[in-house]
Amino acid sequence: MKSTRIKLLIIPGLVLLLAATVGRAQSASDCLACHSDASLQDGSGKSVSVDEKKFHDSIHSGMKCVECHASIKGYPHPDKVEKVKCEGCHSDEASQLATSIHSSSKDHPCISCHGNAHEIVTKTDARSAVYALNIPKTCGQCHGNGGMAEKHGLKSVAPRYVDSIHGYALSKEGLLVAASCSSCHGSHHILSQKDPTSPTSKDNIPQTCGKCHAGTVANYMGGVHGKAIANGHNDAPVCSDCHTAHDIVEPTAAAFRSQSTPICGSCHKDKFTTYRDTFHSQLGSLGGYVETARCWDCHGAHEVLPTNDPRSPVNPKNLITTCGRCHAGANASFVKYQPHANAYDWKASPALYYIRLFMNILLFSVLSFFILHTILWLIRARLQQIQSSKKGGSHE
Amino acid sequence: MSNVDKTLSTQAATTEAPTQERYFQRFTSAQRWMHVILFTTFLGLAATGLPLRFSESPWAQMMASAVGGRGAILFFHKLCAVIMTLAFLNHVKDIFVSAFIRRQKGVFWGPTSMVANFKDAKDLVMHMRWFVGLGKRPQFERYAYWEKFDYWAVFWGMVIIGFSGYAMWFAPFFSTFLPGWALNAALVIHSEEGLLAILFIFMIHFVNTHLRPGSFPMDMVVFTGVESEHEYKTKRQLEYDRMVKEGKLESRLGTAPQKWEINVSRVVGFTAIAIGLTLLGLTISAYFY
């Protein structure tokens, strides 16, 4: 502290000399004469030092300090200077931010994402906090475990994103085109998914994902789900309903395959119940290394078509091909198998209904009779045994 | 069987008992091995089939992952099925050879046959009357009616479960001569009949044959092949008397089981019963949550 005080006395003298020669137009170097001192602090103990090298490397290096610190008119400047207003130059970004979910400039000043104002570099520079590969870390400061967002009741999403296929591509493989936070949410104009104009609102999700996955979304829009969404049926699934938003895994991964059927089943309840009665489901529920048919293995995933559409993989004409993908030797009789048979529906499958009924009656009658038979026998045999032992005789 | 005869034979048993007890052969070595192969593969099939039937129970997923997931569990199920099928085919071959090649009598009828007869129906009624104190306990021949039921339940169970199982395993082949809906029916039949077999063996056969007073805690005859004269007479008096009458009793004399034979049988038998009762518990628990 003491050395700072001494400097505070010495340095103004030097600056006065410089000011006398250069006049009132202060250049960056004038200010840096004092502010390049790494230990320089203001009255409240806050650092007011500027790293000269980093500033010169920054995107703002060509600017004079007073262009941002506009309240400083000369030297000596007042102890308290006005806050820098970035919107003076960045008016578009500022107006976008003002209507976004991050509108409170107190909670979300520009520097909360862009970092130290004197060190800002262009977003294509790997040192930038908003460089594609650094975005998850930057957003994760608030949207990670224990971050500010949790205090507002928002889930910690950054760690889940990092484990997702997008996060893997971005952080592990360094793939610049991999989706990061801003690819879907935007940057300055981030809106709640409840806002219908948000790129993450349900209606807009196909369009948002389609920025990268154009072919898949085109397929999706041709299928029943895409058409329903386009016609305003908001209960139809969009990309994130099946793939999730932040936990997206590879669709061929066992984890995704296992989680996918209940997702389809959350709407197609009757189909899910009947599917669960089949061997496909029974074996598939146990987890492991052999795959059994999931909904989309037969029905298709993105371009789901009605059964009567000749292009549908479950159209009767295509069943031999579709079933044959797993079942080598599938034939016309084989594909008559009902993957959604209901053994309790007499009208739809009478043969199955009666076979199931017969088996149930057989099970019930054989077991009831023999359970009764066994219980009575046990009691009688035990009584007999007690009697015999009282008499000192033999068993039974 | 008159009361006098019964008293006489009981007296004979009590007077002979203190001296070296005689043992008689009930099961051949081949029959005992058949039982071992059947219950081992049956337990294997039950342990790998129940998780499939109750695939959404937490224990089902634990059991599947214990053997390496759904791929492995199906592999073990099929492995046990193939071994059981071979044992079954061998048994059918044995019946065929005895009945038609060696022309042995009593395979399909008579006191030593497994085929049910009118006496079995009478025995069932009389036995149940005895349960409730309405009559005397009937006397049995070589195979009592519940033993015949056990045999046929297993026999037809293997045919039905086996056929429906292979129909699913080789579905495209079976569907060349079966209608498509038969594949749906195959799972219903396989699953229900399998469950019946599991519940029957673990609830009825265990108690009737091993846990009931007189045999408790385990009937060793199926492991050692021999039973004491006392057991022979009390459990199968008609056969014993017939043997005496035909003068063949001595020819069935066996040797008393060695200590190690009994110990091995106990370990194997109790392990099987413990596995069975655990599976029974899990099966029943699946209906409650």
XYZ file of C-alpha atoms in Angstrom:
685
model
C 0.000 0.000 0.000
C 2.731 2.389 0.963
C 4.589 2.064 -2.306
C 1.337 2.696 -4.185
C 0.824 5.901 -2.240
C 4.309 7.088 -3.097
C 3.721 6.244 -6.745
C 0.455 8.134 -6.609
C 2.498 11.198 -5.759
C 5.343 10.688 -8.166
C 3.482 9.512 -11.252
C 1.051 12.484 -11.512
C 4.061 14.763 -11.715
C 5.415 12.851 -14.663
C 2.053 12.775 -16.350
C 1.701 16.538 -15.933
C 4.930 16.999 -17.797
C 3.731 14.769 -20.622
C 0.363 16.480 -20.731
C 2.079 19.815 -21.121
C 3.924 18.621 -24.202
C 1.168 16.602 -25.918
C -1.724 18.882 -25.055
C -5.172 17.725 -24.004
C -5.613 14.894 -26.476
C -4.677 11.969 -24.280
C -3.492 8.876 -26.078
C -3.584 5.333 -24.657
C 0.041 5.599 -23.764
C -0.703 8.654 -21.617
C -3.126 6.659 -19.513
C -0.974 3.574 -19.484
C 1.776 5.598 -17.918
C -0.167 5.079 -14.720
C -2.589 2.259 -15.503
C -0.032 -0.244 -16.754
C 1.044 -0.613 -13.132
C -0.305 -4.010 -12.188
C -0.877 -2.980 -8.586
C -2.818 0.193 -9.350
C -6.089 0.362 -7.426
C -8.849 2.892 -7.037
C -10.074 4.301 -3.757
C -12.260 1.250 -3.078
C -9.368 -1.159 -3.610
C -10.502 -2.330 -7.052
C -7.746 -2.918 -9.586
C -7.639 -0.269 -12.290
C -4.565 -1.605 -13.989
C -4.482 -2.495 -17.699
C -2.200 -5.145 -19.154
C -0.469 -3.112 -21.812
C 0.494 -6.076 -23.981
C -2.925 -7.648 -23.890
C -4.559 -4.309 -24.602
C -2.363 -3.818 -27.650
C -3.333 -7.299 -28.865
C -6.996 -6.652 -28.279
C -9.583 -5.697 -30.855
C -9.927 -2.287 -29.155
C -6.214 -1.446 -29.296
C -6.661 1.203 -31.929
C -9.037 3.148 -29.725
C -8.265 5.863 -27.268
C -9.096 5.166 -23.646
C -11.340 8.213 -23.487
C -13.491 6.934 -26.306
C -14.917 4.415 -23.855
C -14.133 6.207 -20.611
C -15.937 9.231 -22.002
C -16.419 11.025 -18.713
C -12.646 11.645 -18.461
C -11.958 15.001 -20.042
C -8.428 15.603 -18.850
C -5.890 14.948 -16.233
C -6.169 14.713 -13.316
C -9.445 12.871 -13.697
C -11.982 12.544 -10.903
C -11.675 9.637 -8.490
C -15.005 8.306 -9.622
C -15.498 7.833 -13.347
C -18.693 6.819 -15.079
C -19.285 3.236 -16.123
C -18.332 2.435 -19.676
C -21.295 2.159 -22.026
C -20.537 -0.466 -24.684
C -23.797 0.373 -26.451
C -22.203 3.603 -27.598
C -20.615 1.590 -30.399
C -22.366 -1.801 -30.113
C -25.894 -0.500 -30.365
C -27.329 -3.495 -32.269
C -26.050 -5.975 -29.706
C -27.221 -3.746 -26.884
C -30.742 -3.479 -28.251
C -30.875 -7.258 -28.772
C -29.672 -7.815 -25.236
C -32.221 -5.376 -23.864
C -35.132 -7.547 -25.044
C -33.439 -10.867 -24.202
C -33.645 -13.019 -21.096
C -30.290 -11.531 -20.047
C -31.662 -7.968 -20.217
C -30.628 -6.985 -16.705
C -27.279 -5.291 -17.353
C -26.509 -5.437 -13.663
C -26.600 -9.270 -13.651
C -25.332 -9.655 -17.196
C -22.857 -6.937 -18.132
C -21.114 -7.444 -21.481
C -17.929 -8.478 -19.706
C -19.681 -11.433 -18.016
C -19.435 -13.242 -21.352
C -16.770 -11.289 -23.249
C -14.303 -11.062 -20.375
C -11.982 -8.188 -19.443
C -12.866 -5.236 -21.658
C -9.223 -4.292 -22.216
C -8.373 -7.796 -23.445
C -11.298 -8.583 -25.774
C -10.194 -10.280 -28.973
C -12.209 -11.213 -32.011
C -14.497 -14.241 -31.550
C -12.500 -16.257 -34.092
C -9.421 -15.925 -31.861
C -8.908 -18.991 -29.665
C -8.259 -16.677 -26.687
C -11.735 -15.201 -26.897
C -14.249 -16.193 -24.232
C -16.833 -16.448 -26.993
C -14.595 -18.475 -29.364
C -16.674 -21.494 -30.412
C -14.639 -23.949 -28.354
C -14.786 -21.730 -25.254
C -18.516 -21.002 -25.280
C -19.650 -23.963 -23.128
C -17.140 -22.982 -20.442
C -18.182 -19.334 -20.600
C -21.920 -20.091 -20.387
C -21.182 -22.808 -17.838
C -19.928 -20.192 -15.378
C -23.579 -19.475 -14.694
C -25.313 -22.500 -16.264
C -23.129 -25.117 -14.596
C -23.243 -26.891 -11.256
C -23.735 -24.383 -8.454
C -23.895 -21.533 -10.999
C -26.011 -18.410 -10.899
C -28.684 -20.002 -13.116
C -29.504 -22.606 -10.447
C -30.489 -19.760 -8.137
C -33.100 -18.794 -10.705
C -34.439 -22.357 -10.728
C -32.733 -23.303 -13.985
C -31.088 -26.689 -14.372
C -27.353 -27.052 -14.645
C -27.050 -27.811 -18.351
C -23.427 -27.112 -19.240
C -22.013 -30.392 -17.792
C -24.776 -32.361 -19.513
C -23.998 -30.615 -22.781
C -20.300 -31.450 -22.389
C -21.200 -35.159 -22.137
C -23.520 -34.983 -25.148
C -22.507 -35.812 -28.685
C -22.306 -32.082 -29.520
C -20.191 -31.436 -26.440
C -17.940 -34.357 -27.281
C -17.405 -33.114 -30.827
C -16.678 -29.618 -29.603
C -14.555 -30.182 -26.513
C -12.904 -33.515 -27.240
C -12.496 -33.289 -31.002
C -12.295 -29.488 -31.241
C -14.826 -29.433 -34.047
C -15.679 -25.774 -34.681
C -18.907 -26.612 -36.520
C -20.261 -28.668 -33.602
C -23.274 -27.050 -31.993
C -22.426 -25.055 -28.890
C -24.801 -23.052 -26.683
C -25.071 -20.095 -29.037
C -25.669 -22.268 -32.113
C -29.147 -23.055 -30.803
C -29.864 -20.298 -28.288
C -28.317 -17.365 -30.138
C -26.021 -14.939 -28.346
C -27.275 -11.449 -27.570
C -30.929 -12.140 -28.143
C -31.417 -15.288 -26.085
C -35.097 -15.850 -25.296
C -36.938 -18.259 -23.032
C -38.156 -21.357 -24.858
C -41.651 -20.220 -23.830
C -41.263 -17.209 -26.127
C -42.722 -18.216 -29.510
C -40.013 -16.279 -31.341
C -37.204 -18.103 -29.541
C -35.161 -20.486 -31.700
C -35.641 -23.031 -28.890
C -39.430 -22.677 -28.723
C -41.068 -25.964 -29.709
C -42.334 -24.705 -33.081
C -38.922 -23.394 -34.099
C -36.810 -26.342 -33.005
C -36.898 -28.189 -36.365
C -35.740 -24.992 -38.059
C -33.013 -24.440 -35.468
C -31.660 -28.002 -35.692
C -32.085 -27.807 -39.454
C -29.433 -25.091 -39.640
C -26.972 -27.992 -39.445
C -29.115 -31.118 -39.892
C -30.838 -29.903 -43.023
C -31.368 -33.314 -44.641
C -32.771 -34.900 -41.492
C -35.148 -32.026 -40.893
C -36.328 -32.179 -44.509
C -37.130 -35.875 -43.915
C -38.813 -35.045 -40.645
C -40.981 -32.368 -42.235
C -42.173 -34.961 -44.776
C -43.241 -37.371 -42.012
C -46.394 -37.374 -39.896
C -44.758 -35.602 -36.959
C -43.292 -32.795 -39.073
C -46.587 -32.288 -40.883
C -48.463 -32.160 -37.609
C -46.117 -29.499 -36.233
C -46.371 -27.516 -39.479
C -50.168 -27.653 -39.133
C -50.004 -26.294 -35.627
C -50.479 -29.571 -33.731
C -48.107 -28.703 -30.971
C -48.321 -32.054 -29.185
C -46.426 -33.807 -32.010
C -42.770 -34.422 -31.192
C -39.971 -32.227 -32.449
C -36.252 -33.119 -32.507
C -35.664 -32.419 -28.819
C -38.629 -34.526 -27.640
C -36.837 -37.683 -28.731
C -33.196 -36.602 -28.743
C -33.438 -34.266 -25.694
C -31.814 -30.845 -25.796
C -28.618 -31.031 -23.780
C -28.113 -34.785 -23.298
C -28.121 -35.764 -26.973
C -26.301 -39.060 -27.465
C -25.537 -41.044 -30.560
C -28.833 -42.623 -31.678
C -27.163 -45.992 -32.198
C -25.847 -46.030 -28.606
C -27.464 -48.597 -26.313
C -28.414 -45.827 -23.881
C -30.372 -43.959 -26.530
C -31.984 -47.110 -27.903
C -33.190 -48.041 -24.427
C -34.565 -44.602 -23.634
C -36.243 -44.146 -27.005
C -39.164 -46.580 -26.722
C -40.728 -45.026 -23.597
C -40.455 -41.615 -25.313
C -42.568 -42.819 -28.262
C -44.747 -44.645 -25.722
C -45.467 -41.461 -23.803
C -47.829 -40.516 -26.664
C -48.498 -43.899 -28.332
C -49.632 -45.532 -25.081
C -51.617 -48.460 -26.503
C -48.851 -49.321 -28.968
C -46.309 -49.194 -26.178
C -48.352 -51.507 -23.932
C -48.716 -54.105 -26.658
C -45.056 -53.736 -27.644
C -44.078 -54.464 -24.044
C -45.844 -57.829 -24.256
C -43.541 -58.919 -27.072
C -40.177 -60.579 -27.105
C -38.702 -57.453 -28.745
C -39.448 -55.478 -25.614
C -38.738 -58.212 -23.081
C -35.244 -58.842 -24.356
C -34.629 -55.186 -25.121
C -35.484 -54.084 -21.570
C -32.703 -56.115 -20.033
C -29.829 -53.981 -21.283
C -26.739 -55.397 -22.907
C -25.214 -56.050 -26.234
C -27.826 -57.569 -28.508
C -30.268 -55.233 -30.178
C -33.970 -55.867 -30.513
C -36.396 -53.856 -32.602
C -37.276 -50.422 -31.198
C -40.177 -48.343 -32.544
C -38.102 -46.515 -35.129
C -36.273 -49.618 -36.350
C -39.551 -50.585 -38.025
C -41.459 -47.300 -38.343
C -38.559 -45.089 -39.331
C -37.247 -42.261 -37.215
C -37.587 -38.905 -38.950
C -39.843 -39.549 -41.897
C -42.482 -41.541 -40.029
C -45.207 -42.351 -42.537
C -48.704 -43.781 -42.083
C -48.909 -47.563 -42.571
C -51.011 -47.149 -45.706
C -48.308 -45.029 -47.374
C -46.530 -47.327 -49.853
C -43.199 -45.793 -48.783
C -43.721 -46.700 -45.116
C -41.405 -49.508 -43.941
C -44.387 -51.035 -42.124
C -46.607 -50.971 -45.193
C -47.557 -54.636 -45.794
C -45.691 -54.561 -49.115
C -42.439 -53.580 -47.414
C -42.621 -55.849 -44.373
C -40.448 -58.641 -45.766
C -37.655 -56.120 -46.351
C -38.174 -54.358 -43.031
C -38.379 -57.511 -40.879
C -35.635 -59.066 -42.994
C -33.168 -56.433 -41.849
C -32.879 -58.395 -38.601
C -34.588 -61.696 -39.410
C -32.754 -63.352 -42.255
C -35.190 -65.534 -44.143
C -38.263 -63.454 -43.329
C -41.114 -64.621 -45.565
C -44.724 -63.742 -46.291
C -46.038 -65.881 -43.454
C -43.373 -64.694 -41.006
C -44.316 -61.051 -41.477
C -47.904 -61.833 -40.474
C -46.525 -61.797 -36.949
C -48.239 -59.042 -34.977
C -45.598 -56.866 -33.271
C -48.392 -55.124 -31.342
C -50.734 -58.059 -30.730
C -53.106 -57.746 -27.818
C -53.905 -61.158 -26.337
C -56.798 -59.567 -24.442
C -58.457 -58.154 -27.546
C -60.923 -60.766 -28.766
C -61.910 -58.843 -31.877
C -58.418 -58.027 -33.152
C -56.761 -61.401 -32.531
C -59.309 -64.087 -31.615
C -56.895 -67.036 -31.895
C -54.409 -65.395 -29.581
C -57.189 -64.394 -27.214
C -58.397 -67.982 -26.785
C -54.886 -69.409 -26.495
C -54.073 -66.884 -23.783
C -57.366 -67.606 -22.030
C -56.768 -71.369 -22.189
C -53.253 -70.974 -20.800
C -54.504 -68.755 -17.979
C -57.223 -71.221 -17.031
C -54.765 -74.126 -17.216
C -52.273 -72.307 -15.003
C -54.887 -71.257 -12.507
C -56.666 -74.612 -12.262
C -53.555 -76.819 -12.066
C -51.923 -74.609 -9.465
C -55.060 -74.090 -7.363
C -55.822 -77.786 -7.299
C -52.301 -78.834 -6.392
C -51.771 -76.066 -3.861
C -54.928 -77.219 -2.067
C -53.849 -80.849 -2.458
C -50.408 -80.093 -1.034
C -51.617 -78.016 1.894
C -54.151 -80.654 2.957
C -51.542 -83.372 2.547
C -48.980 -81.463 4.605
C -51.417 -80.977 7.466
C -52.590 -84.589 7.398
C -49.075 -86.020 7.121
C -47.871 -83.868 9.985
C -50.798 -84.893 12.193
C -50.130 -88.526 11.345
C -46.463 -88.068 12.187
C -47.284 -86.546 15.582
C -49.741 -89.361 16.344
C -47.209 -92.026 15.377
C -44.431 -90.533 17.447
C -46.788 -90.333 20.465
C -47.487 -94.024 20.034
C -43.777 -94.574 19.534
C -44.540 -96.145 16.182
C -43.240 -95.564 12.690
C -43.812 -92.641 10.314
C -47.042 -92.163 8.356
C -54.301 -104.931 1.890
C -55.859 -106.047 5.098
C -55.252 -104.529 8.488
C -53.665 -107.742 9.695
C -51.102 -107.693 6.887
C -50.316 -104.074 7.568
C -49.762 -104.729 11.268
C -47.551 -107.683 10.428
C -45.431 -105.742 8.000
C -45.134 -102.819 10.412
C -44.007 -105.211 13.141
C -41.513 -106.731 10.729
C -40.148 -103.291 10.001
C -39.784 -102.362 13.656
C -38.094 -105.626 14.567
C -35.669 -105.370 11.640
C -34.936 -101.687 12.071
C -32.352 -101.845 14.880
C -30.187 -104.317 12.960
C -28.405 -103.415 9.712
C -31.167 -101.861 7.600
C -31.549 -103.160 4.062
C -31.542 -100.760 1.113
C -33.402 -101.289 -2.171
C -32.717 -99.873 -5.581
C -35.425 -97.505 -6.850
C -33.700 -95.509 -9.560
C -31.000 -96.599 -11.975
C -27.884 -94.527 -12.390
C -29.191 -93.294 -15.770
C -32.456 -92.151 -14.199
C -30.624 -90.262 -11.458
C -28.387 -88.526 -13.997
C -31.494 -87.686 -16.002
C -32.933 -85.984 -12.904
C -29.688 -84.044 -12.347
C -29.532 -82.902 -15.984
C -33.215 -81.976 -15.952
C -33.134 -79.923 -12.771
C -29.847 -78.220 -13.657
C -31.054 -77.150 -17.085
C -34.499 -76.373 -15.662
C -33.004 -74.033 -13.071
C -30.853 -72.503 -15.801
C -33.882 -71.996 -18.027
C -35.929 -70.564 -15.157
C -33.124 -68.236 -14.069
C -32.673 -66.923 -17.610
C -36.334 -67.058 -18.638
C -37.912 -65.289 -15.662
C -35.908 -62.080 -16.225
C -37.270 -62.046 -19.772
C -40.846 -62.537 -18.667
C -40.550 -59.912 -15.929
C -38.107 -57.790 -17.907
C -39.159 -54.562 -16.262
C -38.536 -55.740 -12.696
C -35.373 -54.359 -11.148
C -34.116 -57.853 -10.276
C -34.574 -58.948 -13.888
C -32.196 -56.277 -15.099
C -29.724 -57.123 -12.323
C -29.786 -60.808 -13.233
C -29.357 -60.030 -16.921
C -26.393 -57.761 -16.282
C -24.908 -60.373 -13.925
C -24.455 -62.749 -16.856
C -23.568 -60.000 -19.324
C -26.778 -58.446 -20.590
C -29.569 -59.558 -22.829
C -27.278 -61.191 -25.379
C -25.694 -63.432 -22.767
C -28.936 -64.250 -20.971
C -30.482 -65.466 -24.213
C -27.365 -67.479 -25.005
C -27.542 -69.311 -21.646
C -31.280 -69.855 -22.084
C -30.699 -71.484 -25.463
C -27.747 -73.487 -24.173
C -29.822 -74.985 -21.349
C -32.668 -75.584 -23.797
C -30.451 -77.552 -26.160
C -29.068 -79.729 -23.348
C -32.569 -80.361 -22.014
C -33.785 -81.202 -25.522
C -30.987 -83.751 -25.937
C -31.885 -85.316 -22.568
C -35.534 -85.428 -23.624
C -34.759 -87.034 -26.982
C -32.522 -89.567 -25.261
C -35.395 -90.420 -22.920
C -37.808 -90.873 -25.831
C -35.242 -93.088 -27.532
C -34.933 -95.173 -24.318
C -38.706 -95.673 -24.159
C -38.751 -96.659 -27.814
C -35.904 -99.142 -27.372
C -37.415 -100.731 -24.234
C -40.906 -100.982 -25.670
C -40.331 -101.839 -29.298
C -36.782 -103.215 -29.664
C -36.312 -105.123 -26.399
C -40.083 -105.646 -26.208
C -40.069 -105.108 -22.461
C -43.452 -105.416 -20.820
C -44.982 -102.829 -18.542
C -43.710 -99.728 -20.338
C -47.172 -98.500 -21.362
C -49.348 -100.409 -18.891
C -49.167 -102.358 -15.680
C -47.954 -101.467 -12.185
C -44.538 -100.095 -13.224
C -45.783 -98.002 -16.132
C -45.823 -94.210 -16.074
C -49.148 -94.229 -17.911
C -52.060 -93.258 -15.681
C -54.710 -95.900 -15.016
C -58.030 -96.218 -13.222
C -56.311 -96.974 -9.902
C -54.549 -93.583 -10.070
C -57.905 -91.801 -10.300
C -59.188 -93.881 -7.365
C -55.987 -93.181 -5.414
C -56.368 -89.439 -5.950
C -59.901 -89.468 -4.582
C -59.027 -91.787 -1.684
C -55.874 -89.846 -0.849
C -57.852 -86.620 -0.671
C -60.514 -88.272 1.442
C -57.737 -89.365 3.792
C -56.444 -85.744 3.911
C -59.733 -84.641 5.420
C -60.135 -87.695 7.609
C -62.785 -89.477 5.545
C -60.964 -92.732 4.928
C -57.795 -94.736 4.993
C -54.609 -93.712 3.223
C -54.377 -95.580 -0.099
C -51.375 -97.808 -0.795
C -49.244 -97.086 -3.832
C -47.454 -99.028 -6.528
C -44.085 -98.097 -7.997
C -45.284 -94.690 -9.147
C -48.022 -92.851 -7.250
C -50.481 -90.635 -9.111
C -48.738 -87.375 -8.175
C -45.439 -88.809 -9.353
C -47.026 -89.716 -12.675
C -48.471 -86.217 -12.869
C -44.995 -84.766 -12.226
C -43.604 -86.945 -14.992
C -46.247 -86.038 -17.570
C -46.210 -82.392 -16.596
C -42.490 -82.336 -17.314
C -42.881 -84.488 -20.445
C -45.605 -82.378 -22.043
C -44.090 -79.219 -20.649
C -40.901 -79.988 -22.535
C -42.820 -80.708 -25.728
C -44.946 -77.556 -25.530
C -42.342 -75.154 -24.169
C -39.673 -76.677 -26.361
C -41.715 -76.487 -29.536
C -42.849 -72.901 -28.915
C -39.293 -71.965 -27.949
C -37.739 -73.387 -31.090
C -40.542 -71.779 -33.122
C -39.401 -68.397 -31.832
C -35.705 -69.209 -32.131
C -36.074 -70.272 -35.771
C -39.117 -68.129 -36.516
C -38.568 -67.606 -40.260
C -38.197 -71.376 -40.742
C -41.203 -72.306 -38.596
C -43.328 -69.675 -40.304
C -42.939 -71.534 -43.602
C -45.467 -74.046 -42.285
C -47.082 -72.138 -39.388
C -49.360 -69.104 -39.756
C -47.979 -65.704 -38.718
C -50.127 -65.428 -35.615
C -48.626 -68.697 -34.362
C -45.461 -66.714 -33.596
C -47.506 -64.439 -31.340
C -49.111 -67.493 -29.776
C -45.692 -69.109 -29.307
C -44.594 -66.449 -26.834
C -47.886 -66.591 -24.912
C -47.709 -70.397 -24.707
C -43.983 -70.489 -23.939
C -44.287 -67.841 -21.286
C -47.428 -69.174 -19.568
C -46.436 -72.842 -19.713
C -42.952 -71.928 -18.508
C -44.394 -70.014 -15.602
C -46.690 -72.939 -14.792
C -43.706 -75.305 -14.825
C -41.677 -73.006 -12.587
C -44.487 -72.463 -10.098
C -45.403 -76.153 -10.138
C -41.875 -77.417 -9.555
C -40.960 -74.827 -6.929
C -44.273 -74.872 -5.066
C -45.716 -78.361 -5.573
C -42.940 -80.777 -6.518
C -40.550 -79.419 -3.885
C -43.128 -79.880 -1.135
C -44.754 -83.128 -2.322
C -41.508 -84.907 -2.970
C -38.906 -83.326 -0.749
C -40.312 -81.143 2.006
C -43.327 -83.111 3.216
C -43.185 -84.989 6.525
C -41.728 -88.418 5.836
C -39.262 -87.081 3.283
C -38.266 -83.786 4.921
C -35.917 -82.091 4.277
C -35.130 -83.955 1.072
C -35.930 -87.290 -0.498
C -32.432 -88.658 -1.125
C -33.602 -91.573 -3.273
C -33.374 -89.597 -6.504
C -29.717 -88.851 -5.767
C -28.498 -92.082 -4.164
C -30.870 -94.366 -6.067
C -31.603 -96.438 -2.987
C -34.079 -96.214 -0.146
C -34.343 -98.035 3.139
C -36.658 -101.008 3.470
C -38.766 -99.016 5.901
C -39.233 -96.159 3.443
C -39.925 -98.594 0.625
C -42.652 -100.309 2.573
C -44.356 -97.213 3.922
C -44.242 -95.236 0.696
C -44.859 -97.995 -1.866
C -46.364 -100.902 -0.016
C -48.076 -102.403 -3.057
C -44.841 -102.612 -5.000
C -42.994 -104.014 -1.981
C -45.625 -106.665 -1.459
C -45.654 -107.497 -5.165
C -41.881 -107.913 -5.096
C -42.121 -110.216 -2.090
C -44.892 -112.195 -3.784
C -42.988 -112.499 -7.070
C -39.832 -113.371 -5.144
C -37.954 -110.478 -6.755
C -37.329 -108.425 -3.617
C -33.792 -109.728 -3.183
C -32.950 -108.870 -6.786
C -33.608 -105.208 -6.002
C -31.298 -105.156 -3.006
C -28.865 -102.280 -3.121
C -26.077 -101.096 -0.893
C -26.497 -98.448 1.773
C -25.360 -95.061 0.443
C -21.853 -93.948 1.386
C -21.468 -90.961 3.676
C -19.930 -88.869 0.860
C -22.759 -89.772 -1.488
C -25.263 -88.430 1.012
C -23.205 -85.294 1.609
C -22.766 -84.540 -2.099
C -26.473 -85.185 -2.674
C -27.369 -82.835 0.163
C -25.172 -80.017 -1.131
C -26.439 -80.398 -4.685
C -30.060 -80.909 -3.664
C -30.244 -78.059 -1.176
C -28.527 -75.720 -3.605
C -31.141 -76.581 -6.214
C -33.976 -76.085 -3.728
C -32.484 -72.786 -2.532
C -32.160 -71.485 -6.115
C -35.692 -72.640 -6.843
C -37.179 -70.944 -3.797
C -35.272 -67.724 -4.557
C -36.637 -67.715 -8.102
C -40.099 -68.445 -6.726
C -39.793 -65.468 -4.379
C -38.680 -63.192 -7.219
C -41.503 -64.417 -9.455
C -44.125 -63.747 -6.807
C -42.562 -60.361 -5.984
C -42.892 -59.336 -9.656
C -46.692 -59.360 -9.254
C -46.575 -56.900 -6.397
C -44.416 -54.182 -7.894
